[in-house]
mmCIF file of C-alpha atoms in Angstrom:
data_model
loop_
_atom_site.group_PDB
_atom_site.id
_atom_site.type_symbol
_atom_site.label_atom_id
_atom_site.label_comp_id
_atom_site.label_asym_id
_atom_site.label_seq_id
_atom_site.Cartn_x
_atom_site.Cartn_y
_atom_site.Cartn_z
ATOM 1 C CA MET A 76 -13.456 12.226 -8.705
ATOM 2 C CA HIS A 77 -14.488 10.132 -11.684
ATOM 3 C CA ILE A 78 -12.211 11.556 -14.350
ATOM 4 C CA LYS A 79 -12.529 11.031 -18.074
ATOM 5 C CA LEU A 80 -9.386 9.456 -19.477
ATOM 6 C CA ARG A 81 -9.030 12.079 -22.217
ATOM 7 C CA SER A 82 -9.025 14.877 -19.659
ATOM 8 C CA TRP A 83 -6.526 13.042 -17.506
ATOM 9 C CA LEU A 84 -4.170 12.538 -20.448
ATOM 10 C CA ARG A 85 -3.996 16.281 -20.959
ATOM 11 C CA HIS A 86 -2.841 16.877 -17.404
ATOM 12 C CA SER A 87 -0.736 13.837 -16.509
ATOM 13 C CA HIS A 88 2.945 14.398 -15.923
ATOM 14 C CA ALA A 89 4.114 10.857 -15.265
ATOM 15 C CA TYR A 90 1.805 8.729 -17.391
ATOM 16 C CA SER A 91 3.717 6.305 -19.592
ATOM 17 C CA ARG A 92 2.155 7.143 -22.942
ATOM 18 C CA PRO A 93 2.550 5.676 -26.405
ATOM 19 C CA GLN A 94 5.169 7.494 -28.458
ATOM 20 C CA ASN A 95 2.712 9.440 -30.612
ATOM 21 C CA VAL A 96 0.876 10.773 -27.557
ATOM 22 C CA MET A 97 4.130 11.817 -25.891
ATOM 23 C CA GLU A 98 5.018 13.834 -28.992
ATOM 24 C CA MET A 99 1.637 15.589 -28.952
ATOM 25 C CA ALA A 100 1.646 16.918 -25.394
ATOM 26 C CA PRO A 101 4.381 18.138 -23.051
ATOM 27 C CA GLN A 102 4.667 16.501 -19.645
ATOM 28 C CA GLN A 103 2.793 18.448 -16.975
ATOM 29 C CA VAL A 104 1.929 18.171 -13.318
ATOM 30 C CA ASP A 105 -0.819 15.654 -12.612
ATOM 31 C CA THR A 106 -3.541 18.000 -11.396
ATOM 32 C CA THR A 107 -6.103 15.253 -10.821
ATOM 33 C CA ILE A 108 -4.570 14.138 -7.517
ATOM 34 C CA SER A 109 -5.780 15.958 -4.434
ATOM 35 C CA PRO A 110 -2.822 17.986 -3.120
ATOM 36 C CA SER A 111 -3.370 16.808 0.439
ATOM 37 C CA ALA A 112 -4.909 14.089 2.512
ATOM 38 C CA THR A 113 -8.505 14.358 3.668
ATOM 39 C CA GLY A 114 -10.467 13.133 6.665
ATOM 40 C CA PRO A 115 -8.529 11.439 9.471
ATOM 41 C CA ALA A 116 -5.289 11.415 7.464
ATOM 42 C CA LEU A 117 -5.419 15.196 7.006
ATOM 43 C CA ALA A 118 -5.900 15.692 10.732
ATOM 44 C CA LEU A 119 -2.910 13.453 11.444
ATOM 45 C CA ALA A 120 -0.748 15.200 8.832
ATOM 46 C CA LYS A 121 -1.544 18.573 10.439
ATOM 47 C CA GLN A 122 -0.519 17.213 13.843
ATOM 48 C CA HIS A 123 2.905 16.476 12.351
ATOM 49 C CA SER A 124 3.407 19.567 10.206
ATOM 50 C CA ALA A 125 5.947 21.318 12.454
ATOM 51 C CA ASP A 126 9.611 21.138 11.568
ATOM 52 C CA HIS A 127 11.453 18.117 12.945
ATOM 53 C CA PRO A 128 14.783 16.439 12.135
ATOM 54 C CA LEU A 129 12.938 13.184 11.280
ATOM 55 C CA LYS A 130 10.919 13.765 8.110
ATOM 56 C CA LEU A 131 8.540 11.523 6.164
ATOM 57 C CA TYR A 132 8.123 12.501 2.510
ATOM 58 C CA ALA A 133 4.793 11.009 1.616
ATOM 59 C CA GLY A 134 1.791 10.841 -0.683
ATOM 60 C CA TRP A 135 -1.533 10.418 1.088
ATOM 61 C CA PHE A 136 -2.893 7.917 -1.476
ATOM 62 C CA CYS A 137 0.150 5.624 -1.551
ATOM 63 C CA PRO A 138 -0.123 2.250 0.257
ATOM 64 C CA PHE A 139 3.667 1.982 0.545
ATOM 65 C CA VAL A 140 3.671 5.320 2.370
ATOM 66 C CA GLN A 141 0.878 4.071 4.609
ATOM 67 C CA ARG A 142 3.126 1.248 5.831
ATOM 68 C CA ALA A 143 5.732 3.748 7.049
ATOM 69 C CA TRP A 144 3.136 6.151 8.424
ATOM 70 C CA ILE A 145 1.450 3.442 10.488
ATOM 71 C CA THR A 146 4.843 2.342 11.790
ATOM 72 C CA LEU A 147 5.699 5.876 12.924
ATOM 73 C CA GLN A 148 2.394 6.008 14.781
ATOM 74 C CA GLU A 149 2.808 2.538 16.299
ATOM 75 C CA LYS A 150 6.309 3.451 17.515
ATOM 76 C CA GLU A 151 5.014 6.726 19.029
ATOM 77 C CA ILE A 152 7.754 8.665 17.262
ATOM 78 C CA ASP A 153 7.621 12.385 16.606
ATOM 79 C CA TYR A 154 8.268 13.398 12.988
ATOM 80 C CA ARG A 155 7.337 15.867 10.284
ATOM 81 C CA TYR A 156 4.942 14.758 7.546
ATOM 82 C CA ILE A 157 5.691 16.348 4.158
ATOM 83 C CA GLU A 158 3.167 15.830 1.361
ATOM 84 C CA ILE A 159 4.539 15.652 -2.178
ATOM 85 C CA ASN A 160 3.112 14.753 -5.563
ATOM 86 C CA PRO A 161 5.270 11.822 -6.726
ATOM 87 C CA TYR A 162 4.145 12.524 -10.291
ATOM 88 C CA HIS A 163 5.899 15.900 -10.050
ATOM 89 C CA LYS A 164 9.201 15.296 -8.302
ATOM 90 C CA SER A 165 11.010 18.486 -7.372
ATOM 91 C CA PRO A 166 14.818 18.723 -7.764
ATOM 92 C CA GLU A 167 15.037 19.070 -3.979
ATOM 93 C CA PHE A 168 13.224 15.775 -3.441
ATOM 94 C CA LEU A 169 15.265 13.972 -6.118
ATOM 95 C CA ALA A 170 18.415 15.172 -4.389
ATOM 96 C CA LEU A 171 17.256 13.226 -1.339
ATOM 97 C CA ASN A 172 16.112 10.153 -3.271
ATOM 98 C CA PRO A 173 17.307 9.928 -6.902
ATOM 99 C CA ARG A 174 14.842 7.085 -7.513
ATOM 100 C CA GLY A 175 11.982 9.405 -6.671
ATOM 101 C CA LEU A 176 10.131 6.813 -4.609
ATOM 102 C CA ILE A 177 7.907 7.377 -1.609
ATOM 103 C CA PRO A 178 8.046 6.917 1.286
ATOM 104 C CA THR A 179 11.377 8.649 1.781
ATOM 105 C CA LEU A 180 12.564 9.019 5.361
ATOM 106 C CA VAL A 181 15.081 11.770 6.187
ATOM 107 C CA LEU A 182 16.887 11.018 9.440
ATOM 108 C CA PRO A 183 18.538 13.436 11.847
ATOM 109 C CA PRO A 184 22.041 14.297 10.586
ATOM 110 C CA GLY A 185 24.803 11.808 11.339
ATOM 111 C CA GLU A 186 28.421 12.431 12.215
ATOM 112 C CA GLU A 187 29.798 15.752 10.971
ATOM 113 C CA GLY A 188 26.296 16.731 9.883
ATOM 114 C CA LYS A 189 26.108 14.135 7.103
ATOM 115 C CA GLN A 190 22.635 13.792 5.621
ATOM 116 C CA ARG A 191 21.021 10.372 6.044
ATOM 117 C CA VAL A 192 18.106 9.137 3.957
ATOM 118 C CA LEU A 193 16.219 5.836 3.739
ATOM 119 C CA TYR A 194 13.562 4.575 1.361
ATOM 120 C CA GLU A 195 11.817 1.299 0.414
ATOM 121 C CA SER A 196 8.825 0.933 2.711
ATOM 122 C CA VAL A 197 9.700 -2.359 4.425
ATOM 123 C CA ILE A 198 13.269 -1.201 5.073
ATOM 124 C CA VAL A 199 11.946 2.049 6.525
ATOM 125 C CA CYS A 200 9.578 0.119 8.802
ATOM 126 C CA GLU A 201 12.307 -2.246 9.983
ATOM 127 C CA TYR A 202 14.675 0.640 10.686
ATOM 128 C CA LEU A 203 12.094 2.485 12.767
ATOM 129 C CA ASP A 204 11.261 -0.676 14.714
ATOM 130 C CA GLU A 205 14.917 -1.392 15.449
ATOM 131 C CA GLN A 206 15.984 2.190 16.159
ATOM 132 C CA TYR A 207 13.186 3.168 18.539
ATOM 133 C CA ASN A 208 12.275 1.242 21.681
ATOM 134 C CA SER A 209 9.029 3.125 22.221
ATOM 135 C CA GLY A 210 5.563 1.937 21.271
ATOM 136 C CA THR A 211 4.779 -1.375 19.573
ATOM 137 C CA LYS A 212 7.524 -3.885 18.827
ATOM 138 C CA LEU A 213 6.682 -4.902 15.246
ATOM 139 C CA LEU A 214 9.320 -7.587 14.698
ATOM 140 C CA PRO A 215 9.703 -10.394 17.278
ATOM 141 C CA TRP A 216 12.831 -10.614 19.420
ATOM 142 C CA ASP A 217 13.104 -14.382 18.895
ATOM 143 C CA PRO A 218 15.375 -15.051 15.867
ATOM 144 C CA TYR A 219 13.142 -17.780 14.433
ATOM 145 C CA GLU A 220 9.936 -15.778 14.804
ATOM 146 C CA ARG A 221 11.670 -12.738 13.334
ATOM 147 C CA ALA A 222 12.834 -14.757 10.337
ATOM 148 C CA ARG A 223 9.346 -16.206 9.917
ATOM 149 C CA ALA A 224 7.827 -12.722 9.977
ATOM 150 C CA ARG A 225 10.236 -11.603 7.260
ATOM 151 C CA LEU A 226 9.353 -14.689 5.233
ATOM 152 C CA TRP A 227 5.671 -13.725 5.243
ATOM 153 C CA VAL A 228 6.398 -10.065 4.565
ATOM 154 C CA ASN A 229 8.256 -11.317 1.493
ATOM 155 C CA PHE A 230 5.222 -13.431 0.542
ATOM 156 C CA VAL A 231 2.990 -10.397 0.886
ATOM 157 C CA GLU A 232 5.281 -8.361 -1.356
ATOM 158 C CA LYS A 233 5.771 -10.934 -4.107
ATOM 159 C CA LYS A 234 2.353 -12.576 -4.158
ATOM 160 C CA LEU A 235 -0.335 -10.393 -2.601
ATOM 161 C CA VAL A 236 0.846 -6.867 -3.396
ATOM 162 C CA ALA A 237 2.046 -7.802 -6.874
ATOM 163 C CA GLY A 238 -1.196 -9.731 -7.386
ATOM 164 C CA TRP A 239 -3.275 -6.761 -6.266
ATOM 165 C CA TYR A 240 -1.762 -4.561 -8.986
ATOM 166 C CA ARG A 241 -2.006 -7.308 -11.600
ATOM 167 C CA PHE A 242 -5.692 -7.643 -10.688
ATOM 168 C CA MET A 243 -6.371 -3.909 -10.633
ATOM 169 C CA GLN A 244 -4.534 -3.265 -13.903
ATOM 170 C CA HIS A 245 -6.281 -6.020 -15.829
ATOM 171 C CA THR A 246 -7.831 -4.847 -19.096
ATOM 172 C CA PRO A 247 -9.514 -6.902 -21.856
ATOM 173 C CA ASP A 248 -6.400 -6.790 -24.042
ATOM 174 C CA LYS A 249 -4.242 -8.550 -21.420
ATOM 175 C CA PRO A 250 -2.934 -12.054 -22.254
ATOM 176 C CA TYR A 251 -4.385 -13.320 -18.956
ATOM 177 C CA SER A 252 -8.072 -13.415 -18.049
ATOM 178 C CA LEU A 253 -9.786 -11.529 -15.264
ATOM 179 C CA GLU A 254 -11.063 -14.812 -13.859
ATOM 180 C CA GLY A 255 -7.565 -16.247 -13.949
ATOM 181 C CA VAL A 256 -6.017 -13.352 -12.036
ATOM 182 C CA ARG A 257 -8.887 -13.432 -9.522
ATOM 183 C CA LYS A 258 -8.356 -17.152 -8.880
ATOM 184 C CA GLU A 259 -4.604 -16.699 -8.450
ATOM 185 C CA PHE A 260 -5.052 -13.797 -6.041
ATOM 186 C CA LEU A 261 -7.609 -15.648 -3.908
ATOM 187 C CA GLU A 262 -5.416 -18.756 -3.692
ATOM 188 C CA ASN A 263 -2.483 -16.642 -2.484
ATOM 189 C CA LEU A 264 -4.745 -14.837 -0.028
ATOM 190 C CA LYS A 265 -5.959 -18.158 1.400
ATOM 191 C CA THR A 266 -2.339 -19.333 1.765
ATOM 192 C CA PHE A 267 -1.626 -16.181 3.761
ATOM 193 C CA VAL A 268 -4.696 -16.602 5.970
ATOM 194 C CA ARG A 269 -3.933 -20.255 6.748
ATOM 195 C CA GLU A 270 -0.650 -19.141 8.327
ATOM 196 C CA MET A 271 -2.384 -16.782 10.754
ATOM 197 C CA ASP A 272 -2.487 -17.475 14.460
ATOM 198 C CA GLU A 273 -5.775 -19.183 15.313
ATOM 199 C CA GLU A 274 -6.024 -17.666 18.764
ATOM 200 C CA GLY A 275 -5.509 -14.202 20.167
ATOM 201 C CA GLU A 276 -6.945 -10.888 19.027
ATOM 202 C CA GLY A 277 -6.917 -11.469 15.293
ATOM 203 C CA TRP A 278 -3.387 -10.479 14.280
ATOM 204 C CA PHE A 279 -1.269 -12.555 11.924
ATOM 205 C CA SER A 280 1.101 -13.730 14.689
ATOM 206 C CA GLU A 281 0.397 -14.743 18.258
ATOM 207 C CA GLY A 282 2.900 -12.116 19.435
ATOM 208 C CA GLY A 283 0.448 -9.354 18.517
ATOM 209 C CA PHE A 284 0.125 -6.690 15.852
ATOM 210 C CA GLY A 285 3.330 -6.703 13.834
ATOM 211 C CA LEU A 286 5.149 -6.020 10.605
ATOM 212 C CA VAL A 287 3.361 -8.787 8.697
ATOM 213 C CA ASP A 288 0.044 -7.081 9.449
ATOM 214 C CA VAL A 289 1.449 -3.676 8.493
ATOM 215 C CA SER A 290 2.890 -5.039 5.248
ATOM 216 C CA PHE A 291 -0.465 -6.090 3.781
ATOM 217 C CA LEU A 292 -3.172 -4.023 5.430
ATOM 218 C CA PRO A 293 -2.880 -0.992 3.062
ATOM 219 C CA TRP A 294 -3.823 -3.226 0.120
ATOM 220 C CA ALA A 295 -6.373 -5.188 2.135
ATOM 221 C CA GLY A 296 -8.012 -1.851 2.870
ATOM 222 C CA ARG A 297 -8.068 -1.089 -0.866
ATOM 223 C CA LEU A 298 -9.686 -4.346 -1.979
ATOM 224 C CA TRP A 299 -12.977 -2.481 -2.280
ATOM 225 C CA LEU A 300 -11.441 -0.620 -5.234
ATOM 226 C CA ILE A 301 -11.193 -3.908 -7.123
ATOM 227 C CA ASP A 302 -14.848 -4.519 -6.262
ATOM 228 C CA HIS A 303 -15.587 -1.036 -7.585
ATOM 229 C CA TYR A 304 -13.701 -1.308 -10.875
ATOM 230 C CA LYS A 305 -13.574 -4.983 -11.871
ATOM 231 C CA GLU A 306 -16.526 -7.104 -12.899
ATOM 232 C CA GLY A 307 -17.135 -9.762 -10.280
ATOM 233 C CA GLY A 308 -14.927 -7.943 -7.777
ATOM 234 C CA VAL A 309 -12.321 -9.666 -5.626
ATOM 235 C CA GLY A 310 -14.514 -12.705 -5.069
ATOM 236 C CA ILE A 311 -14.217 -13.080 -1.300
ATOM 237 C CA PRO A 312 -17.463 -14.796 -0.243
ATOM 238 C CA LYS A 313 -19.780 -12.744 1.942
ATOM 239 C CA ARG A 314 -21.087 -14.139 5.221
ATOM 240 C CA GLU A 315 -24.371 -15.302 3.709
ATOM 241 C CA GLU A 316 -22.475 -17.113 0.948
ATOM 242 C CA ARG A 317 -20.243 -19.164 3.252
ATOM 243 C CA GLU A 318 -22.836 -21.666 4.422
ATOM 244 C CA GLY A 319 -22.470 -23.692 1.251
ATOM 245 C CA LEU A 320 -18.684 -23.885 1.498
ATOM 246 C CA GLU A 321 -16.652 -26.790 2.815
ATOM 247 C CA GLU A 322 -15.675 -26.409 6.450
ATOM 248 C CA GLY A 323 -12.008 -25.657 5.708
ATOM 249 C CA GLU A 324 -12.888 -23.003 3.156
ATOM 250 C CA ARG A 325 -15.457 -21.447 5.462
ATOM 251 C CA LYS A 326 -12.961 -21.245 8.323
ATOM 252 C CA VAL A 327 -10.417 -19.514 6.091
ATOM 253 C CA TRP A 328 -12.819 -16.713 5.282
ATOM 254 C CA GLU A 329 -14.004 -16.427 8.878
ATOM 255 C CA ARG A 330 -10.360 -16.061 9.939
ATOM 256 C CA TRP A 331 -9.780 -13.497 7.190
ATOM 257 C CA GLU A 332 -12.719 -11.448 8.438
ATOM 258 C CA ARG A 333 -11.407 -11.523 12.005
ATOM 259 C CA TRP A 334 -7.984 -10.313 10.851
ATOM 260 C CA TYR A 335 -9.460 -7.619 8.616
ATOM 261 C CA GLU A 336 -11.694 -6.216 11.338
ATOM 262 C CA ALA A 337 -8.830 -6.255 13.848
ATOM 263 C CA VAL A 338 -6.290 -4.400 11.711
ATOM 264 C CA MET A 339 -8.746 -1.917 10.190
ATOM 265 C CA GLY A 340 -10.106 -1.081 13.623
ATOM 266 C CA ARG A 341 -6.705 -0.222 15.059
ATOM 267 C CA GLU A 342 -6.410 3.472 15.951
ATOM 268 C CA THR A 343 -3.037 3.951 14.252
ATOM 269 C CA VAL A 344 -4.495 2.487 11.065
ATOM 270 C CA ARG A 345 -7.759 4.444 11.072
ATOM 271 C CA GLY A 346 -5.832 7.694 11.372
ATOM 272 C CA THR A 347 -3.905 7.203 8.120
ATOM 273 C CA TRP A 348 -6.926 6.907 5.778
ATOM 274 C CA SER A 349 -8.310 9.706 3.652
ATOM 275 C CA GLU A 350 -11.959 9.929 2.635
ATOM 276 C CA ARG A 351 -12.945 6.907 0.585
ATOM 277 C CA GLU A 352 -14.153 8.772 -2.503
ATOM 278 C CA GLU A 353 -10.738 10.402 -2.930
ATOM 279 C CA TYR A 354 -9.178 7.042 -3.778
ATOM 280 C CA ILE A 355 -11.597 6.353 -6.621
ATOM 281 C CA GLY A 356 -10.139 8.982 -8.933
ATOM 282 C CA VAL A 357 -6.529 8.115 -8.116
ATOM 283 C CA TYR A 358 -7.003 4.409 -8.810
ATOM 284 C CA LYS A 359 -9.054 4.910 -11.957
ATOM 285 C CA ARG A 360 -5.781 5.189 -13.881
ATOM 286 C CA TYR A 361 -4.682 1.838 -12.430
ATOM 287 C CA ALA A 362 -8.013 0.236 -13.340
ATOM 288 C CA GLU A 363 -7.556 1.423 -16.944
ATOM 289 C CA ASP A 364 -3.840 0.511 -16.881
ATOM 290 C CA GLN A 365 -2.929 4.111 -17.663
ATOM 291 C CA THR A 366 -0.877 4.927 -14.576
ATOM 292 C CA GLY A 367 2.624 6.295 -14.928
ATOM 293 C CA SER A 368 3.753 5.194 -11.458
ATOM 294 C CA GLU A 369 6.841 3.017 -11.210
ATOM 295 C CA VAL A 370 4.746 0.234 -9.666
ATOM 296 C CA GLY A 371 2.183 0.477 -12.442
ATOM 297 C CA LYS A 372 4.821 0.409 -15.161
ATOM 298 C CA ALA A 373 6.528 -2.604 -13.577
ATOM 299 C CA THR A 374 3.222 -4.499 -13.440
ATOM 300 C CA ARG A 375 2.416 -3.570 -17.036
ATOM 301 C CA GLU A 376 5.815 -4.796 -18.212
ATOM 302 C CA GLY A 377 5.740 -8.007 -16.161
ATOM 303 C CA ARG A 378 8.648 -6.917 -13.966
ATOM 304 C CA ALA A 379 9.064 -7.238 -10.207
ATOM 305 C CA LEU A 380 7.787 -4.295 -8.199
ATOM 306 C CA PRO A 381 10.401 -1.525 -7.790
#
């Protein structure tokens, strides 16, 4: 899946190219993305391939999709999984979601058969949690705890997710240094970890696995891609490197490890991952800052994530 940039440019449909390149080649379907999930995620997608009034339009490689997919599994909801290539949006899909974003959730028809559609991953997750009483309750019932959870989901979105893309899309021509973006990301990660419940099974909140965990774990599970593509990697100290740290710093990374192992070991999470090597080719375009995704373009332009 290691793809030469020149070859990728010939096939990319959604890549945001310089003007002279856009004039040279017509936009085409991005053929470098595997058309379906692999591994556990493929097995799960096949389990939910039958027609159903609740439909998840998804891309197997997308972390925003993974949030919604995990939520569907946690809530024990039946649904149909529909794989699309978001770099080649069909007119039928754009009729459902003119913004062309995934995940897109199509709900059972409302009154008088009116079509109902939701998108934006956190909104989709909150809707599913509030609409369905089955499975795991992801947002607390207590108003304060619910507000606090939303506060930290917002932190994840603005600091950790945005920082992940800023880190991954760093190139030598950027006005900020790789070391600078690494330091900023690690400081935000430590802020997040310090707010975690010290007791319990490892989840962010003492109430159990919840929306705060769901909101960040897709990117936590992709940190290895930064290690793969960026010199020096993420910079999280390994176990053997923690002995020389101050006690407070050491405890932060021990708590991080406990959270990471807990969320990544959860059955509903394991089932939504494709084979690791498949992600390498997809994220190569992010590592070279050549992606045409809306998230990638927003990061490149210094805008908030879409």
